[in-house]
Amino acid sequence: MSDTQQPIRPAVVIGGNRIPFARSNGPYSKASNQDMLTAALDGLVARFGLQGQRLGGVAAGAVLKHSKDFNLVRESVLGTSLSAQTPAYDVQMACATGMEAIGSLANKIKLGQIDSAIGGGVDTTSDAPIAVSEGLRSVLMDLSRARSTSPKLKAISRIRPRDLAPNAPGTGEPRTGLSMGDHQAITTKAWKISREAQDELALASHKNLAAAYERNFFDDLITPFAGVSKDTNLRADSTIEKLASLKPAFGKNLGAEATMTAGNSTPLTDGASAVLLGSEDYAREHDLPMLANFVDFEAAAVDFVHGADGLLMAPAYAVARMLKRNNLTLQDFDFYEIHEAFAGTVLSTLAAWDDPEFCKNKLGLEAPLGAIDRSKLNVNGSSLAAGHPFAATGGRLVATLAKMLHEKGSGRGLISVCAAGGQGVVAILEAR
Amino acid sequence: MIARTRVVLDAAPSLGSLYAKATGARLRQMLPDAKREALDLPHVEHQLAHVPVDPAKLVAYQRLMGDTVRDTLPSVFVHGLVFPLAMSVMVRDDFPLPLLGMVHLSNQVNHVASIPVDATLGAIAWAESMRGHRAGTAVDVIVEVTDGTRVLWRGVSTYLARGVWLGSKPGSQTEARTPFVAPARTGSWKLAADTGRAYAAVMGDYNPIHLSAFSAKALGLQRAIAHGMYMAGRALAGATPQSTGYDWEIEFATPAFLPSSVDVAFEDKADGMSFSGWGARSGKPHFSGSITVAPRTSASGE
């Protein structure tokens, strides 16, 4: 064992695997988070021959989680053919869960603490946890603490009929009471993003994803699950007319100015993804491909509660900080993977980076980050077409981008993922 | 200023009995205008030597407002603790304005310093500044909460006795009101039909106009309306500093009929925050206010 610290070494993306994403309450209705995460891991293990291996760590998570799934990832690992000596832990950072899991594992590899890892995520809104009401829960807890009949009866007598209604998880932000879509509607309006621009982005997402399937791009990134072999939200035959005919789904309080529809917003989706990371030595020793280096990642958060920023605008800040640290400009990338929570999110973020006032006042930059070449944006489709099983999106993005960079053989890619709670995680990958 | 006679109360009167008394007072005060003209506010202040704080009520309040459970008293919770004392002044036989049916116009509060749950608190309340208002007669009810050595909390609640004129009725004073334009919302509150009962269960304020459509109708309202202090409490939850003092104020416009969907907007200011709320469907303004965080060196009583 060395008594000096090792220099930082590259963390390499070796490959990825996901199950097709399926619209909620569809083909995966009976699948649990553990079932789906295990399936994604199984496929990855099979693809890269990891059977029996003790990996350095497996980190993943789910946004909507049952309390029984307190060790979701470890339980999933125990269900795979990975060595039972592979440690695993759960991460939870809303829609940035997958990115945070993968990024922190990459850091461990860079520091030489571990040589190999799997990061990813899973989510289902079809098998969501239902909880008892706060009123009933309070009574049940007092009941369990009561030691004699009298306090027990007193506790039971507090139950009211309305307490018997269960609580389903909501999509509202706890501190504002607004749904994520209604929050984005505020931002979309503030940045004057048109309905047409959002519909065009949505259409491009479907067209690009369909084309990627057409050229078998996903053959080594997806394993079928529950009879599904392709993302069920994909509408290859979607048209701008069809999208334009949809009624507003969010920001309906804006009346005629409402622009966000079910077509330019992601649907609730079930699915899981996993990404294999390793050191260069690990990849070489196991004769595994090296698609891209996981160069850096950055998290940011904004104060959306009191209206200072839009709920989903944190990546605008994270990218500015990460670019500065890496001496890069926004134009130094060959691919941009900007998670399409809503078309409005992508377009608001791009508008912010190109806005001198926002870049000066909010990001503290003398000059705006500028515009990007839109032909490099989400070239194989993104969440509007594929769907968005919250915690699984990070793994989809990293695996997709790493493969694209490897195919190109050179260059750099930027990932940007927004998340509930006014957070976001962004990352840089470099081709190998 | 005329000196006030101090009346020391042994314990906080219950709001239930005060509301009952207020009903009587309302009948008693249906005096001809001429007789009321000479009336003045009673020159008294009511004192409560000890204001009890129930930690369980504090937790219930913080849960109700969606605030974090802490061992310091939220400003609107303090208002609720001393509201019975303020009421005791307003239900006095010599208080010239009818209590029931009075409209709550605004609050201005100096939350001078953080108040721990185990602080030994006393309070003094009095009424002052009875004055003409375009819709009747307005009056300020002042409450000061002390820890025995200094004022920790000072609140001015302004009420309006609508259609009650102390002197002769003023001529047509039609102030040009600028129409309300809702700002971009930053949040939305869904106020359930039982919001008034939930607030009453915690703060003991069983004012019939907040409890149910039935009890509100008995007092001439079409439905129960949201309690102003409930909305103030929601606005302040999570928005006030914990370790320093602050000032806040709220002004009420139109009532929010329950159940109600209230859109709210918060905006950062250099020295704090401003906020407003309006009916999501009606577009009518319910309240607006601000929180000001300023370094304070000392606090004066009056």
XYZ file of C-alpha atoms in Angstrom, chain B residues 115-275:
161
model
C -39.071 34.030 21.251
C -38.259 30.599 22.706
C -41.160 28.277 23.532
C -40.185 28.232 27.208
C -40.043 32.024 27.591
C -42.111 33.500 30.425
C -44.390 35.896 28.631
C -46.785 38.599 29.688
C -48.940 40.845 27.546
C -50.808 44.161 27.547
C -53.565 45.121 25.131
C -55.448 48.325 24.444
C -57.343 50.058 21.691
C -56.451 53.385 20.135
C -56.794 55.587 17.084
C -60.506 55.234 16.474
C -60.995 57.072 13.222
C -63.220 57.579 10.272
C -62.828 55.287 7.300
C -64.579 55.569 3.960
C -66.658 52.516 4.840
C -67.205 53.137 8.539
C -65.020 53.455 11.604
C -61.561 51.932 11.989
C -59.764 51.188 15.230
C -56.324 49.842 16.161
C -55.917 47.199 18.815
C -52.376 47.064 20.132
C -50.836 44.125 21.940
C -47.380 44.070 23.418
C -45.807 40.822 24.521
C -42.937 41.071 26.966
C -40.630 38.731 28.810
C -40.773 40.994 31.853
C -37.840 43.140 30.820
C -38.535 44.123 27.247
C -41.106 43.992 24.497
C -40.469 40.974 22.275
C -43.509 41.313 20.035
C -45.756 44.249 19.253
C -48.776 43.897 17.057
C -51.222 46.459 15.685
C -54.440 44.936 14.379
C -56.730 47.285 12.507
C -60.438 46.554 12.380
C -63.296 48.232 10.599
C -66.810 48.569 11.907
C -68.468 48.735 8.525
C -71.301 51.222 8.218
C -70.842 52.493 11.755
C -70.280 56.214 11.873
C -69.087 57.985 14.992
C -69.876 61.414 13.751
C -72.005 62.328 10.843
C -71.719 60.092 7.835
C -69.135 61.526 5.459
C -70.092 62.567 1.979
C -69.507 60.282 -0.951
C -65.791 59.585 -0.669
C -65.173 57.454 -3.684
C -61.449 56.816 -3.797
C -60.299 55.826 -7.252
C -59.050 52.289 -6.684
C -56.599 50.901 -9.218
C -57.867 47.552 -10.471
C -55.920 44.565 -9.141
C -53.642 42.850 -11.635
C -52.353 39.496 -10.395
C -48.578 39.080 -10.633
C -46.976 35.835 -11.845
C -47.759 33.266 -9.177
C -45.009 31.423 -7.360
C -47.294 29.078 -5.458
C -50.821 27.850 -4.988
C -52.746 27.069 -1.789
C -55.663 24.688 -1.793
C -57.766 25.737 1.183
C -60.151 22.914 2.097
C -63.657 23.520 3.414
C -62.437 22.604 6.920
C -59.554 25.114 6.939
C -61.351 27.338 9.448
C -62.132 24.429 11.760
C -58.529 23.194 11.565
C -57.251 26.663 12.544
C -59.831 26.903 15.329
C -58.832 23.495 16.697
C -55.258 24.716 17.064
C -55.676 28.365 18.071
C -59.045 28.137 19.822
C -60.516 30.826 17.599
C -64.029 29.530 16.964
C -65.316 32.573 15.122
C -68.465 31.321 13.343
C -67.624 33.134 10.100
C -64.661 30.768 9.592
C -66.123 27.476 10.782
C -68.768 26.307 8.346
C -71.067 27.530 5.608
C -73.964 27.134 8.040
C -72.466 29.206 10.847
C -71.218 31.815 8.375
C -74.667 32.136 6.806
C -76.090 32.890 10.232
C -73.899 35.982 10.172
C -74.848 37.031 6.697
C -72.009 35.493 4.669
C -72.696 33.173 1.748
C -70.011 30.694 2.903
C -67.317 30.414 5.539
C -64.285 32.583 4.822
C -60.624 31.807 5.388
C -59.207 33.225 8.625
C -56.955 36.160 7.895
C -54.413 34.982 10.424
C -54.383 31.527 8.845
C -53.382 33.129 5.553
C -50.837 35.328 7.333
C -49.431 32.225 9.020
C -49.141 30.397 5.713
C -47.433 33.403 4.118
C -44.912 33.707 6.931
C -44.166 29.975 7.239
C -40.663 29.346 5.998
C -40.204 32.993 5.014
C -39.188 34.607 8.300
C -35.714 34.590 9.851
C -35.175 32.357 12.882
C -32.406 33.991 14.862
C -33.184 37.686 14.419
C -36.170 39.924 14.719
C -38.218 41.159 11.800
C -41.212 43.303 10.978
C -44.140 42.167 8.920
C -47.437 43.491 7.803
C -50.436 42.227 5.972
C -53.414 44.002 4.484
C -56.617 42.172 3.690
C -58.716 42.950 0.632
C -61.561 40.593 -0.286
C -62.346 37.462 1.734
C -61.456 33.961 0.468
C -64.599 31.832 0.567
C -63.955 28.222 1.571
C -63.095 25.910 -0.054
C -60.756 28.070 -2.048
C -57.827 27.946 -4.394
C -55.539 30.861 -3.613
C -52.676 31.760 -5.921
C -49.759 33.425 -4.155
C -46.674 35.331 -5.223
C -43.553 35.898 -3.174
C -40.866 38.288 -4.221
C -37.467 38.901 -2.702
C -36.694 42.472 -1.697
C -33.384 43.939 -0.636
C -34.419 43.831 3.022
C -36.885 40.954 3.044
C -39.795 39.800 1.004
C -43.182 40.882 -0.271
C -46.112 38.586 -0.823
